[in-house]
Amino acid sequence: MKTRPVDFDARFQAIRDSGMNDWVGGADPEQVGEACTNIFLRHVPVDASSRVLDFGCGVGRVALSLLRQRPQIAGLTGLDIVPKLVGFCRENVGAHFPRTRFELMADANDHYDRYKDNATPLSREEADAAFGGAHDAAYAFSVVTHIDTAEFA
């Protein structure tokens, strides 16, 4: 069975149209994704055997850019604390890339709690059991800026 090529323009347009891009900082999602991916790839070797963790995947802009530049990677797991973002990534990215998965993590954040619903997230223990040691590369763009000072300490 032959797979159809992914229409990255359509995937990035879906991000633009979703309104959720503004939740994660705004700007053009394709430009932000490409800039972040280029920084990541400059410092971390990623090839066909790489299993990458996207910590704080947001709306999927970096994941899409990475998959465009390295479509052959062994896998990509995106984690986030906002159910709608995770659902969007599953539909907009995961549905087009069989070696990806997006999971909801349990955590609290004054800014993002308003976007949450009654979805059941993975606890840190469940995430560690499911993903601990499963990745050999990771990135976290625009995550630390959303951690409260007390939580960071």
mmCIF file of C-alpha atoms in Angstrom:
data_model
loop_
_atom_site.group_PDB
_atom_site.id
_atom_site.type_symbol
_atom_site.label_atom_id
_atom_site.label_comp_id
_atom_site.label_asym_id
_atom_site.label_seq_id
_atom_site.Cartn_x
_atom_site.Cartn_y
_atom_site.Cartn_z
ATOM 1 C CA MET A 1 0.000 0.000 0.000
ATOM 2 C CA LYS A 2 1.468 3.299 -1.053
ATOM 3 C CA THR A 3 1.041 6.267 1.264
ATOM 4 C CA ARG A 4 0.215 9.733 0.008
ATOM 5 C CA PRO A 5 2.748 12.464 0.694
ATOM 6 C CA VAL A 6 1.870 14.773 3.555
ATOM 7 C CA ASP A 7 0.679 18.230 2.540
ATOM 8 C CA PHE A 8 2.681 20.301 5.003
ATOM 9 C CA ASP A 9 1.169 23.535 3.719
ATOM 10 C CA ALA A 10 -2.273 22.231 4.660
ATOM 11 C CA ARG A 11 -1.059 21.039 8.078
ATOM 12 C CA PHE A 12 0.448 24.442 8.897
ATOM 13 C CA GLN A 13 -2.675 26.176 7.580
ATOM 14 C CA ALA A 14 -4.750 24.046 9.944
ATOM 15 C CA ILE A 15 -2.633 25.397 12.811
ATOM 16 C CA ARG A 16 -3.153 28.962 11.605
ATOM 17 C CA ASP A 17 -6.905 28.398 11.284
ATOM 18 C CA SER A 18 -7.294 26.657 14.658
ATOM 19 C CA GLY A 19 -6.919 29.739 16.845
ATOM 20 C CA MET A 20 -4.808 27.623 19.204
ATOM 21 C CA ASN A 21 -1.596 28.988 17.722
ATOM 22 C CA ASP A 22 -2.282 32.161 19.696
ATOM 23 C CA TRP A 23 -2.384 30.093 22.903
ATOM 24 C CA VAL A 24 1.257 29.115 22.418
ATOM 25 C CA GLY A 25 2.760 32.448 21.503
ATOM 26 C CA GLY A 26 1.311 33.287 18.116
ATOM 27 C CA ALA A 27 3.493 34.300 15.152
ATOM 28 C CA ASP A 28 3.500 32.252 11.988
ATOM 29 C CA PRO A 29 3.586 28.590 13.085
ATOM 30 C CA GLU A 30 5.608 27.473 10.083
ATOM 31 C CA GLN A 31 8.309 30.086 10.663
ATOM 32 C CA VAL A 32 8.434 29.360 14.399
ATOM 33 C CA GLY A 33 8.546 25.609 13.772
ATOM 34 C CA GLU A 34 11.331 25.904 11.222
ATOM 35 C CA ALA A 35 13.413 28.209 13.434
ATOM 36 C CA CYS A 36 13.115 25.862 16.414
ATOM 37 C CA THR A 37 13.800 22.763 14.325
ATOM 38 C CA ASN A 38 16.892 24.337 12.802
ATOM 39 C CA ILE A 39 18.243 25.148 16.276
ATOM 40 C CA PHE A 40 17.515 21.611 17.460
ATOM 41 C CA LEU A 41 19.123 19.937 14.433
ATOM 42 C CA ARG A 42 22.165 22.162 14.691
ATOM 43 C CA HIS A 43 22.880 20.701 18.142
ATOM 44 C CA VAL A 44 21.379 17.209 18.090
ATOM 45 C CA PRO A 45 22.068 14.574 15.444
ATOM 46 C CA VAL A 46 18.778 13.098 14.234
ATOM 47 C CA ASP A 47 18.624 10.212 11.776
ATOM 48 C CA ALA A 48 16.385 7.275 10.858
ATOM 49 C CA SER A 49 17.023 5.541 14.198
ATOM 50 C CA SER A 50 16.155 8.602 16.312
ATOM 51 C CA ARG A 51 13.265 8.548 18.743
ATOM 52 C CA VAL A 52 12.475 12.156 19.619
ATOM 53 C CA LEU A 53 10.544 13.583 22.565
ATOM 54 C CA ASP A 54 8.715 16.895 22.037
ATOM 55 C CA PHE A 55 8.184 18.104 25.613
ATOM 56 C CA GLY A 56 5.451 20.741 25.563
ATOM 57 C CA CYS A 57 4.373 20.021 21.982
ATOM 58 C CA GLY A 58 1.743 22.747 21.969
ATOM 59 C CA VAL A 59 -0.061 22.929 18.644
ATOM 60 C CA GLY A 60 2.571 20.823 16.837
ATOM 61 C CA ARG A 61 4.480 23.454 14.909
ATOM 62 C CA VAL A 62 7.960 22.127 15.829
ATOM 63 C CA ALA A 63 6.860 18.511 15.399
ATOM 64 C CA LEU A 64 5.626 19.232 11.874
ATOM 65 C CA SER A 65 8.815 21.051 10.952
ATOM 66 C CA LEU A 66 10.975 18.243 12.311
ATOM 67 C CA LEU A 67 8.926 15.652 10.421
ATOM 68 C CA ARG A 68 9.281 17.676 7.236
ATOM 69 C CA GLN A 69 13.063 17.834 7.634
ATOM 70 C CA ARG A 70 13.522 14.307 9.013
ATOM 71 C CA PRO A 71 10.511 12.237 7.834
ATOM 72 C CA GLN A 72 12.422 8.991 8.282
ATOM 73 C CA ILE A 73 12.836 9.249 12.098
ATOM 74 C CA ALA A 74 11.912 6.155 14.073
ATOM 75 C CA GLY A 75 9.417 7.986 16.223
ATOM 76 C CA LEU A 76 8.234 11.215 17.768
ATOM 77 C CA THR A 77 6.299 11.542 21.023
ATOM 78 C CA GLY A 78 4.681 14.846 21.909
ATOM 79 C CA LEU A 79 3.631 15.640 25.477
ATOM 80 C CA ASP A 80 1.523 18.561 26.657
ATOM 81 C CA ILE A 81 -0.795 19.507 29.541
ATOM 82 C CA VAL A 82 -3.614 21.009 27.441
ATOM 83 C CA PRO A 83 -6.159 18.447 26.163
ATOM 84 C CA LYS A 84 -7.248 20.448 23.103
ATOM 85 C CA LEU A 85 -3.643 20.900 21.969
ATOM 86 C CA VAL A 86 -2.932 17.184 22.328
ATOM 87 C CA GLY A 87 -6.149 16.316 20.482
ATOM 88 C CA PHE A 88 -5.287 18.755 17.713
ATOM 89 C CA CYS A 89 -1.791 17.252 17.358
ATOM 90 C CA ARG A 90 -3.234 13.736 17.203
ATOM 91 C CA GLU A 91 -5.609 14.778 14.424
ATOM 92 C CA ASN A 92 -3.406 17.229 12.512
ATOM 93 C CA VAL A 93 -0.018 15.520 12.853
ATOM 94 C CA GLY A 94 -0.433 12.013 14.247
ATOM 95 C CA ALA A 95 -3.062 10.998 11.702
ATOM 96 C CA HIS A 96 -0.521 11.670 8.929
ATOM 97 C CA PHE A 97 2.579 10.163 10.565
ATOM 98 C CA PRO A 98 2.152 6.626 11.907
ATOM 99 C CA ARG A 99 5.335 6.773 13.999
ATOM 100 C CA THR A 100 4.081 9.663 16.123
ATOM 101 C CA ARG A 101 2.028 9.797 19.275
ATOM 102 C CA PHE A 102 0.750 12.646 21.395
ATOM 103 C CA GLU A 103 -0.102 12.240 25.058
ATOM 104 C CA LEU A 104 -1.732 14.401 27.694
ATOM 105 C CA MET A 105 0.337 14.933 30.843
ATOM 106 C CA ALA A 106 -0.925 15.842 34.296
ATOM 107 C CA ASP A 107 0.297 19.213 35.530
ATOM 108 C CA ALA A 108 -1.013 22.627 36.459
ATOM 109 C CA ASN A 109 -0.176 26.043 35.098
ATOM 110 C CA ASP A 110 -1.882 29.348 35.834
ATOM 111 C CA HIS A 111 -1.866 30.347 32.164
ATOM 112 C CA TYR A 112 -2.905 27.028 30.579
ATOM 113 C CA ASP A 113 -5.385 25.720 33.180
ATOM 114 C CA ARG A 114 -8.133 27.818 31.554
ATOM 115 C CA TYR A 115 -7.823 25.692 28.400
ATOM 116 C CA LYS A 116 -8.296 22.380 30.174
ATOM 117 C CA ASP A 117 -11.348 20.146 30.233
ATOM 118 C CA ASN A 118 -12.185 16.841 31.922
ATOM 119 C CA ALA A 119 -9.748 14.705 29.895
ATOM 120 C CA THR A 120 -7.751 12.159 31.857
ATOM 121 C CA PRO A 121 -4.021 12.886 31.669
ATOM 122 C CA LEU A 122 -1.117 10.551 32.322
ATOM 123 C CA SER A 123 0.465 10.998 35.718
ATOM 124 C CA ARG A 124 4.205 11.536 35.874
ATOM 125 C CA GLU A 125 4.574 7.946 37.052
ATOM 126 C CA GLU A 126 2.509 6.623 34.137
ATOM 127 C CA ALA A 127 4.477 8.738 31.665
ATOM 128 C CA ASP A 128 7.769 7.507 33.111
ATOM 129 C CA ALA A 129 6.581 3.905 32.839
ATOM 130 C CA ALA A 130 5.417 4.439 29.252
ATOM 131 C CA PHE A 131 8.238 6.628 27.966
ATOM 132 C CA GLY A 132 11.180 6.373 30.362
ATOM 133 C CA GLY A 133 14.239 5.532 28.290
ATOM 134 C CA ALA A 134 12.194 5.403 25.079
ATOM 135 C CA HIS A 135 13.811 8.462 23.490
ATOM 136 C CA ASP A 136 17.341 9.335 22.506
ATOM 137 C CA ALA A 137 16.739 13.015 21.675
ATOM 138 C CA ALA A 138 14.433 15.663 23.097
ATOM 139 C CA TYR A 139 13.532 19.315 22.861
ATOM 140 C CA ALA A 140 11.395 21.723 24.869
ATOM 141 C CA PHE A 141 10.796 25.053 23.152
ATOM 142 C CA SER A 142 8.917 27.778 25.007
ATOM 143 C CA VAL A 143 8.296 25.549 28.012
ATOM 144 C CA VAL A 144 10.478 26.966 30.767
ATOM 145 C CA THR A 145 8.905 30.384 30.234
ATOM 146 C CA HIS A 146 5.576 28.908 31.359
ATOM 147 C CA ILE A 147 6.846 27.457 34.617
ATOM 148 C CA ASP A 148 6.130 29.480 37.732
ATOM 149 C CA THR A 149 9.166 30.534 39.748
ATOM 150 C CA ALA A 150 8.156 28.407 42.746
ATOM 151 C CA GLU A 151 7.580 25.318 40.564
ATOM 152 C CA PHE A 152 10.879 25.847 38.786
ATOM 153 C CA ALA A 153 12.771 25.960 42.092
#
